[in-house]
Every structure is written in structure tokens, then in C-alpha cells.
């Protein structure tokens, strides 16, 4: 269970580039995992596996997962990604603050954390586009995105970033009545990806 120690505005937050350069933790295989920052802290930009064909999974916010210690949501993400022909996954979140309960997230968006999170997203898009591939972004935030009114504004920024890479948006499972993409936790492991109209969703 992770309950934030404080609002992120009161924390000394590493930029994505700084976090990517630093090497504090030696407790996992860096040839297999991408983990930024590479130590457990109040925020996480990315947790994923390394491969030649990754899917970028976009949830709402990170919880307690770490390399070799995936929570049930990340275990499901890994299975569904593999079932759809991807050799790896890159777990990204609309907001980078760790909170097991989304109700515990910042009440007010930390704009600096959001901008660094955008840098992380663009780095993942670039990684997924290596070799000329079209990046695939799996919308997987569920109805939890309604917890904060500014989360949808974050998604608008990510849509803009993804468009610069001509990324394809997909979802898995049925959309909610409000049109939200399904959260990965309760999906079948053989759930197939299908196109997700991010523009229509945001309208």
C-alpha cells in the first residue's frame, strides 16, 4: 500500500533526464528492465521490459510495482501485451505520482511533474519508433480518470505528443458507459487490442 507522504509540490523531483542518467539501485537486471527513477520513491515515470516491439500502456498513476515485483495490474499488462504480439511493455501513467488509492493523488496538478512526465512519454514514443515502427499506445486508465478533473487535460497533452510520432491508439475490452477505456486488471489474458478513437474520446 502506497500512501503519498506529501503533495508532490513539496518534493525535490528529479527531471526525467536526470532520473534516467542516475544509477542508484543495482537490485535488478538493467538489460531486461527499464525503471525510471531506478529506486522506489514518491513518483515513477516508467516501468517496463526491454524489447524490439514494445507497447506503451497508459494507466492513471503508478502504485507499488518495481522490477521483478509486478503488482496484479502490471502482471495483466504483461500477459495481454504478449498475447497481442508485443515482446515487451512500457508502463506509463497519466500522472506520475505513486498512490495505491487514486483518491490520495495530489488535489492540484504539479505542473513540473506533468511536464517531466511528458518528456518521459516522448522518450518512450521515440524508443517504440526505433527502426521505423509505428508506436502503439494502449489507453488503459479506466473510469479512475474521473478522480481528478485535470487528468483529462493531461491526456490531451499526451495525445499531442503521440501525434508527433503518428502513434496508433488502442484499447482492450469494452469501453465504459462514459467511454473510458478498460483498466487492465480484470481483462482476460487473451483480450485483443482494437483501435481507440482518442480524438473522439477527448471531444
Short mmCIF file of C-alpha atoms in Angstrom, two decimals:
data_model
loop_
_atom_site.label_atom_id
_atom_site.label_comp_id
_atom_site.label_asym_id
_atom_site.label_seq_id
_atom_site.Cartn_x
_atom_site.Cartn_y
_atom_site.Cartn_z
CA UNK A 1 0.00 0.00 0.00
CA UNK A 2 1.46 3.33 -1.00
CA UNK A 3 0.02 6.46 0.53
CA UNK A 4 1.84 9.61 -0.61
CA UNK A 5 3.99 11.13 2.11
CA UNK A 6 3.13 14.62 0.89
CA UNK A 7 1.93 16.58 -2.12
CA UNK A 8 4.49 16.30 -4.88
CA UNK A 9 4.84 20.10 -4.92
CA UNK A 10 6.76 19.82 -1.65
CA UNK A 11 9.21 17.22 -3.01
CA UNK A 12 12.55 17.63 -4.74
CA UNK A 13 11.64 15.93 -8.01
CA UNK A 14 14.24 14.66 -10.44
CA UNK A 15 13.68 15.59 -14.05
CA UNK A 16 13.15 12.63 -16.36
CA UNK A 17 16.59 13.12 -17.93
CA UNK A 18 18.25 13.28 -14.51
CA UNK A 19 16.37 10.21 -13.33
CA UNK A 20 17.34 8.35 -16.50
CA UNK A 21 21.03 9.16 -16.00
CA UNK A 22 21.20 8.26 -12.33
CA UNK A 23 22.01 4.77 -11.15
CA UNK A 24 21.20 4.21 -7.50
CA UNK A 25 19.76 0.72 -7.48
CA UNK A 26 21.66 -2.42 -8.52
CA UNK A 27 18.96 -4.87 -7.47
CA UNK A 28 17.56 -5.74 -10.88
CA UNK A 29 18.68 -6.70 -14.39
CA UNK A 30 19.03 -3.47 -16.40
CA UNK A 31 19.24 -5.42 -19.66
CA UNK A 32 15.70 -6.65 -19.01
CA UNK A 33 14.02 -3.74 -17.21
CA UNK A 34 13.55 -0.01 -17.77
CA UNK A 35 12.76 1.67 -14.44
CA UNK A 36 12.83 5.46 -14.06
CA UNK A 37 13.68 6.57 -11.42
CA UNK A 38 15.53 3.34 -10.68
CA UNK A 39 14.69 3.41 -6.96
CA UNK A 40 11.43 3.40 -5.04
CA UNK A 41 10.17 6.92 -4.45
CA UNK A 42 7.01 9.03 -4.47
CA UNK A 43 6.76 9.10 -8.26
CA UNK A 44 7.58 6.86 -11.21
CA UNK A 45 7.93 7.86 -14.83
CA UNK A 46 8.16 4.40 -16.35
CA UNK A 47 8.42 0.73 -15.52
CA UNK A 48 8.73 -1.75 -18.34
CA UNK A 49 10.58 -4.51 -20.06
CA UNK A 50 13.09 -4.05 -22.86
CA UNK A 51 12.40 -5.44 -26.31
CA UNK A 52 12.23 -4.69 -30.00
CA UNK A 53 8.44 -4.40 -30.19
CA UNK A 54 7.04 -2.66 -27.10
CA UNK A 55 3.53 -1.45 -26.41
CA UNK A 56 3.18 1.71 -24.31
CA UNK A 57 0.46 1.17 -21.72
CA UNK A 58 -1.08 4.34 -20.28
CA UNK A 59 -2.69 3.98 -16.87
CA UNK A 60 -3.75 6.70 -14.43
CA UNK A 61 -1.00 6.65 -11.81
CA UNK A 62 1.63 4.22 -10.53
CA UNK A 63 1.30 2.14 -7.39
CA UNK A 64 3.89 -0.13 -5.76
CA UNK A 65 5.25 -2.16 -8.68
CA UNK A 66 9.01 -2.46 -9.22
CA UNK A 67 11.22 -4.64 -11.44
CA UNK A 68 10.72 -8.33 -10.58
CA UNK A 69 7.86 -7.34 -8.25
CA UNK A 70 4.94 -6.56 -10.52
CA UNK A 71 1.56 -5.86 -8.98
CA UNK A 72 -1.56 -7.63 -10.38
CA UNK A 73 -2.23 -4.78 -12.83
CA UNK A 74 1.28 -4.98 -14.33
CA UNK A 75 1.09 -8.77 -14.46
CA UNK A 76 -2.07 -8.42 -16.52
CA UNK A 77 -0.44 -5.78 -18.74
CA UNK A 78 2.47 -8.13 -19.42
CA UNK A 79 0.18 -11.04 -20.35
CA UNK A 80 -2.10 -9.01 -22.61
CA UNK A 81 0.84 -7.32 -24.36
CA UNK A 82 2.37 -10.74 -25.11
CA UNK A 83 -0.98 -12.08 -26.28
CA UNK A 84 -1.20 -9.25 -28.82
CA UNK A 85 2.22 -9.96 -30.33
CA UNK A 86 4.38 -7.49 -28.38
CA UNK A 87 7.66 -8.67 -26.92
CA UNK A 88 7.71 -6.03 -24.16
CA UNK A 89 5.64 -3.40 -22.40
CA UNK A 90 6.38 0.13 -21.19
CA UNK A 91 4.07 1.15 -18.35
CA UNK A 92 3.42 4.85 -18.37
CA UNK A 93 0.84 6.84 -16.42
CA UNK A 94 -1.23 9.95 -16.99
CA UNK A 95 0.14 11.27 -13.68
CA UNK A 96 3.43 10.06 -12.25
CA UNK A 97 2.63 10.23 -8.52
CA UNK A 98 2.57 6.88 -6.72
CA UNK A 99 -0.68 6.23 -4.86
CA UNK A 100 -2.32 2.86 -4.34
CA UNK A 101 -5.62 4.68 -3.95
CA UNK A 102 -6.14 7.32 -6.65
CA UNK A 103 -8.14 9.32 -4.09
CA UNK A 104 -4.78 10.07 -2.44
CA UNK A 105 -3.30 11.77 -5.50
CA UNK A 106 -2.47 15.47 -5.48
CA UNK A 107 -5.58 17.63 -5.40
CA UNK A 108 -3.82 20.18 -7.57
CA UNK A 109 -1.71 19.10 -10.53
CA UNK A 110 2.03 19.55 -10.14
CA UNK A 111 2.81 21.15 -13.50
CA UNK A 112 6.53 20.40 -13.26
CA UNK A 113 5.85 16.72 -12.63
CA UNK A 114 3.45 16.70 -15.57
CA UNK A 115 5.99 18.30 -17.92
CA UNK A 116 8.67 15.80 -16.90
CA UNK A 117 6.13 13.04 -17.40
CA UNK A 118 5.56 14.36 -20.93
CA UNK A 119 9.31 14.13 -21.54
CA UNK A 120 9.17 10.52 -20.38
CA UNK A 121 6.28 9.81 -22.74
CA UNK A 122 8.10 11.32 -25.71
CA UNK A 123 11.16 9.23 -24.86
CA UNK A 124 9.03 6.08 -24.85
CA UNK A 125 7.43 7.03 -28.16
CA UNK A 126 10.89 7.53 -29.64
CA UNK A 127 12.01 4.16 -28.28
CA UNK A 128 8.95 2.43 -29.73
CA UNK A 129 9.55 4.11 -33.10
CA UNK A 130 13.09 2.77 -33.47
CA UNK A 131 13.63 1.02 -36.77
CA UNK A 132 10.71 2.85 -38.37
CA UNK A 133 7.96 1.13 -36.38
CA UNK A 134 4.72 2.94 -35.59
CA UNK A 135 4.37 3.34 -31.82
CA UNK A 136 1.30 1.79 -30.23
CA UNK A 137 -0.25 3.40 -27.15
CA UNK A 138 -2.67 1.30 -25.12
CA UNK A 139 -5.24 3.51 -23.37
CA UNK A 140 -5.87 1.71 -20.09
CA UNK A 141 -6.81 4.27 -17.47
CA UNK A 142 -10.39 3.20 -16.82
CA UNK A 143 -13.02 5.33 -15.09
CA UNK A 144 -10.43 6.19 -12.43
CA UNK A 145 -9.51 9.15 -14.62
CA UNK A 146 -12.59 10.88 -13.25
CA UNK A 147 -10.89 11.16 -9.83
CA UNK A 148 -9.30 14.50 -10.78
CA UNK A 149 -10.71 16.96 -13.35
CA UNK A 150 -7.24 17.84 -14.65
CA UNK A 151 -6.30 14.28 -15.60
CA UNK A 152 -8.15 14.57 -18.90
CA UNK A 153 -6.17 17.72 -19.66
CA UNK A 154 -3.02 15.65 -19.18
CA UNK A 155 -4.32 13.14 -21.73
CA UNK A 156 -4.85 15.98 -24.21
CA UNK A 157 -1.16 16.82 -23.95
CA UNK A 158 -0.20 13.18 -24.42
CA UNK A 159 -2.41 12.95 -27.49
CA UNK A 160 -0.48 15.87 -28.95
CA UNK A 161 2.85 14.22 -28.14
CA UNK A 162 1.71 10.92 -29.65
CA UNK A 163 0.53 12.63 -32.84
CA UNK A 164 4.06 13.88 -33.48
CA UNK A 165 5.11 10.22 -33.76
CA UNK A 166 1.98 9.11 -35.68
CA UNK A 167 1.24 6.73 -32.82
CA UNK A 168 -1.70 4.34 -33.01
CA UNK A 169 -4.06 4.29 -30.02
CA UNK A 170 -5.65 1.01 -28.96
CA UNK A 171 -7.75 -0.28 -26.09
CA UNK A 172 -8.68 -3.70 -24.76
CA UNK A 173 -12.07 -4.80 -23.52
CA UNK A 174 -15.34 -2.90 -23.59
CA UNK A 175 -15.48 0.83 -23.08
CA UNK A 176 -17.38 2.07 -20.05
CA UNK A 177 -20.74 3.79 -20.45
CA UNK A 178 -18.87 7.10 -20.26
CA UNK A 179 -16.49 5.94 -22.99
CA UNK A 180 -13.46 5.28 -20.80
CA UNK A 181 -11.03 2.54 -21.91
CA UNK A 182 -10.98 -0.55 -19.72
CA UNK A 183 -8.46 -0.91 -16.89
CA UNK A 184 -6.17 -3.94 -17.48
CA UNK A 185 -6.69 -5.64 -14.12
CA UNK A 186 -9.89 -7.51 -14.92
CA UNK A 187 -9.29 -8.30 -18.57
CA UNK A 188 -8.83 -11.79 -19.96
CA UNK A 189 -5.23 -12.63 -20.83
CA UNK A 190 -6.32 -13.27 -24.45
CA UNK A 191 -8.11 -9.91 -24.79
CA UNK A 192 -7.39 -8.48 -28.23
CA UNK A 193 -6.42 -4.87 -28.86
CA UNK A 194 -8.71 -2.76 -31.02
CA UNK A 195 -8.45 0.83 -32.26
CA UNK A 196 -9.28 3.56 -29.76
CA UNK A 197 -10.58 6.90 -31.02
CA UNK A 198 -8.60 9.21 -28.75
CA UNK A 199 -9.85 12.29 -30.56
CA UNK A 200 -13.48 11.31 -30.17
CA UNK A 201 -12.90 10.37 -26.57
CA UNK A 202 -11.46 13.77 -25.72
CA UNK A 203 -14.26 15.57 -27.52
#
